[in-house]
Amino acid sequence: MSKILAFTNQKGGVGKTTSTANIGAGLARAGHRVVLVDLDPQANLTHGLGLADPEHNVYGALLHEYRLKAYPLQENLALVAGAPALSGFEKVKGDELDREFLLKDLLEPIQQRCDYILLDCPPALGLITLNAYACATALYIPLEAQLYATDGLDKVMEMVARVQRRVNPTLTVGGIFFTRFDGRKVLRRETAETIRDKYPGLVLEQTIRETIALGEAPHLGQDIFSYAPTSAGAADYAALVQEILTR
């Protein structure tokens, strides 16, 4: 049975999609069978990994228009495409019985065929995110160490507590990790220490430095290991994958 890891933050622009893509690619390179699922209506994960105009996507599968399809990207790595229509998911399914378990039901048939399923959640705590939390084994929260960084984090942690009580009692927070991190800046270091003190044991040791290559790779439809395997970004994500595997 595969582990389902949800990458989430109520705040946008924190490197959530970049992290989902590169951690997924890193796990695949380590020999694990990985399926990525793009749950963000912006579909940046889909476009950033070079999948243009896919015929099947997760929204159509959730509506039972067709079976779930994972498009192969490279050895051990496949992607369930996202779609802008996901923005209407709550309106379409909001009144349905057991609406928070629709994604869990959809993913069950593929759980025996892969080791990890990684969910790229939208930057909002709506029905799509609730579905992700309801089926996830663990949540990983990318975060920038800057002013107001804890605002979105606190909201995520509040929702996690509610989901644990009512929907998914086995859900855990796998870890919080810092993206676009610059240890030379005092404010970044101080903010990181504040969050480590507030959430002891949850903040991962590995940080992701801001590098040009991490920004360039999605424009060419590639993960960082394919685009710039010797870059600082590749080294950081490789180390982060190893830390996740040992938790």
C-alpha positions as MATLAB code, in Angstrom:
seq = 'MSKILAFTNQKGGVGKTTSTANIGAGLARAGHRVVLVDLDPQANLTHGLGLADPEHNVYGALLHEYRLKAYPLQENLALVAGAPALSGFEKVKGDELDREFLLKDLLEPIQQRCDYILLDCPPALGLITLNAYACATALYIPLEAQLYATDGLDKVMEMVARVQRRVNPTLTVGGIFFTRFDGRKVLRRETAETIRDKYPGLVLEQTIRETIALGEAPHLGQDIFSYAPTSAGAADYAALVQEILTR';
ca = [
       0.000    0.000    0.000;
       1.448    3.332   -1.040;
       2.059    6.291    1.225;
       0.134    9.419    0.277;
       2.023   12.648    0.904;
       0.168   15.953    0.555;
       2.147   19.143   -0.052;
       0.148   22.015    1.311;
       0.169   25.601    2.476;
      -2.677   28.059    2.705;
      -0.274   30.712    1.439;
       0.638   30.700   -2.246;
       4.051   31.241   -3.806;
       6.029   29.207   -1.259;
       7.418   26.587   -3.646;
       4.734   23.969   -3.071;
       4.456   22.849   -6.695;
       8.229   22.999   -7.211;
       8.675   20.810   -4.153;
       6.035   18.297   -5.205;
       7.668   17.897   -8.617;
      11.232   17.615   -7.380;
      10.592   15.462   -4.335;
       8.544   13.147   -6.554;
      11.358   13.010   -9.102;
      13.879   12.415   -6.325;
      11.864    9.529   -4.899;
      11.559    8.024   -8.387;
      15.319    8.282   -8.911;
      15.784    6.472   -5.610;
      13.871    3.526   -7.087;
      10.395    4.193   -5.710;
       7.308    4.073   -7.916;
       5.721    7.517   -7.682;
       2.473    9.055   -8.920;
       2.018   12.825   -8.734;
      -1.511   14.266   -8.574;
      -2.103   17.893   -9.557;
      -4.982   19.195   -7.422;
      -4.352   22.901   -8.036;
      -6.733   24.573  -10.534;
      -3.736   26.505  -11.880;
      -2.336   23.138  -13.063;
       1.225   24.423  -12.706;
       2.527   20.976  -11.792;
       1.078   19.577  -15.017;
       2.478   22.323  -17.226;
       5.783   22.487  -15.350;
       6.460   18.816  -16.051;
       5.808   19.189  -19.762;
       2.321   17.703  -20.033;
       0.435   19.899  -22.483;
      -3.338   19.587  -23.074;
      -3.842   16.126  -21.537;
      -7.048   14.419  -22.599;
      -7.721   13.064  -19.104;
      -7.350   14.878  -15.785;
      -8.165   14.410  -12.120;
     -11.312   16.565  -12.299;
     -12.919   14.429  -14.991;
     -11.985   11.306  -13.045;
     -13.529   12.723   -9.850;
     -16.730   13.342  -11.812;
     -16.602    9.736  -13.105;
     -16.391   10.888  -16.706;
     -13.556    8.395  -17.242;
     -11.126    6.270  -15.249;
      -8.171    7.830  -13.489;
      -5.173    8.111  -15.832;
      -1.571    8.658  -14.786;
       0.673    9.813  -17.632;
       4.205    8.357  -17.518;
       6.917   11.024  -17.340;
      10.061    8.965  -16.785;
      11.058    5.721  -15.133;
       9.082    5.223  -11.899;
       7.308    8.587  -12.244;
       3.814    9.353  -13.546;
       1.433   12.305  -13.308;
      -2.330   12.667  -12.931;
      -3.005   15.966  -14.679;
      -4.751   18.923  -13.130;
      -7.358   21.158  -14.739;
      -8.699   24.719  -14.311;
     -12.165   23.165  -13.890;
     -11.084   22.063  -10.400;
     -11.970   25.572   -9.272;
     -15.630   24.530   -9.570;
     -15.244   21.280   -7.631;
     -16.790   22.597   -4.426;
     -19.796   24.006   -6.246;
     -20.399   20.739   -8.104;
     -19.720   18.296   -5.257;
     -20.250   20.412   -2.138;
     -23.640   18.917   -1.289;
     -22.729   15.299   -2.035;
     -22.736   12.690    0.738;
     -19.198   11.746    1.838;
     -17.838   14.514   -0.386;
     -14.574   14.626    1.598;
     -13.731   11.045    0.576;
     -14.114   11.359   -3.198;
     -10.359   11.580   -3.807;
      -9.644    8.710   -1.422;
     -12.045    6.472   -3.348;
     -10.504    7.560   -6.650;
      -6.937    6.768   -5.579;
      -7.586    3.397   -3.937;
      -7.228    1.330   -7.163;
      -3.700    2.645   -7.843;
      -2.367    2.407   -4.291;
      -1.231   -1.181   -4.781;
       0.725   -0.260   -7.912;
       2.986    2.475   -6.533;
       5.043    3.293   -3.449;
       4.209    6.975   -3.111;
       1.372    9.234   -4.229;
       2.208   12.937   -3.949;
      -0.626   15.469   -3.884;
      -0.029   19.073   -4.940;
      -2.760   20.915   -3.023;
      -4.204   24.300   -3.983;
      -3.349   27.361   -1.843;
      -6.787   27.330   -0.215;
      -8.343   25.256    2.538;
     -11.479   24.267    0.600;
     -13.064   20.964   -0.400;
     -10.189   19.874   -2.647;
      -7.692   20.321    0.177;
     -10.034   18.563    2.607;
     -10.142   15.606    0.211;
      -6.348   15.556    0.141;
      -6.096   15.635    3.935;
      -8.755   12.929    4.233;
      -6.684   10.406    2.277;
      -3.134   11.513    3.102;
      -0.704    9.553    5.208;
       1.311   12.685    5.979;
       1.406   16.388    5.150;
       4.523   18.306    4.182;
       4.419   22.078    4.450;
       6.857   24.211    2.419;
       7.389   27.605    3.961;
       9.379   30.776    3.374;
      11.198   32.047    6.467;
       9.914   35.591    6.282;
       7.452   37.996    7.899;
       3.881   36.614    8.168;
       5.133   33.129    7.257;
       3.345   31.621   10.235;
      -0.070   32.981    9.235;
      -0.737   30.317    6.615;
       1.029   27.689    8.689;
      -1.213   28.266   11.705;
      -4.328   27.876    9.548;
      -3.017   24.615    8.102;
      -2.282   23.254   11.573;
      -5.771   24.191   12.758;
      -7.320   22.347    9.832;
      -5.089   19.327   10.449;
      -6.374   19.114   14.026;
      -9.996   19.200   12.829;
      -9.369   16.565   10.159;
      -7.635   14.310   12.687;
     -10.642   14.543   15.024;
     -13.366   14.045   12.453;
     -12.126   12.577    9.180;
      -8.644   11.029    9.199;
      -7.318   10.152   12.684;
      -4.109    8.655   11.251;
      -3.067   11.859    9.455;
       0.306   13.211   10.587;
       2.408   16.259    9.780;
       5.495   14.733    8.188;
       7.423   17.970    8.342;
       7.776   21.667    7.662;
      10.648   22.761    5.424;
      11.982   26.112    4.291;
      12.143   27.070    0.622;
      13.930   30.013   -1.014;
      16.093   30.059    2.070;
      19.035   32.412    2.443;
      20.928   31.713    5.646;
      22.957   34.914    5.194;
      19.906   37.037    6.013;
      19.342   37.610    9.721;
      15.547   37.882    9.384;
      15.379   34.515    7.601;
      17.471   32.828   10.296;
      15.497   34.408   13.141;
      12.143   33.507   11.570;
      13.306   29.935   11.037;
      14.336   29.642   14.688;
      11.000   31.088   15.833;
       9.123   28.444   13.844;
      11.423   25.668   15.084;
      10.671   26.757   18.659;
       6.933   26.952   18.027;
       6.724   23.565   16.303;
       9.447   21.443   17.935;
      10.299   18.265   16.054;
       8.311   19.227   12.957;
      10.804   21.426   11.101;
      13.116   19.452    8.815;
      16.836   20.123    8.901;
      17.253   20.432    5.131;
      16.415   23.772    3.526;
      15.974   24.630   -0.145;
      18.099   27.509   -1.378;
      16.708   29.917   -3.959;
      18.466   29.211   -7.230;
      17.972   30.269  -10.834;
      17.836   26.656  -12.014;
      14.789   25.873   -9.868;
      12.923   28.691  -11.588;
      14.076   27.734  -15.069;
      13.346   23.992  -14.983;
       9.495   24.204  -15.149;
       9.670   26.460  -18.204;
      11.327   23.569  -20.032;
       8.927   20.987  -18.601;
      11.602   19.338  -16.454;
      12.363   18.546  -12.829;
      15.583   19.904  -11.335;
      17.416   16.556  -11.604;
      16.793   16.364  -15.337;
      17.478   20.036  -15.996;
      20.452   20.783  -13.747;
      21.610   17.659  -11.904;
      24.724   19.329  -10.463;
      22.957   22.488   -9.264;
      22.443   23.566   -5.665;
      18.702   23.016   -6.131;
      19.250   19.392   -7.117;
      21.569   18.853   -4.159;
      19.079   20.394   -1.743;
      16.107   18.383   -2.986;
      18.145   15.158   -3.037;
      19.046   15.738    0.614;
      15.445   16.594    1.471;
      14.229   13.367   -0.142;
      16.667   11.379    1.971;
      15.448   13.136    5.109;
      11.826   12.377    4.229;
      12.688    8.716    3.625;
      14.236    8.401    7.074;
      11.345    9.954    9.038;
];
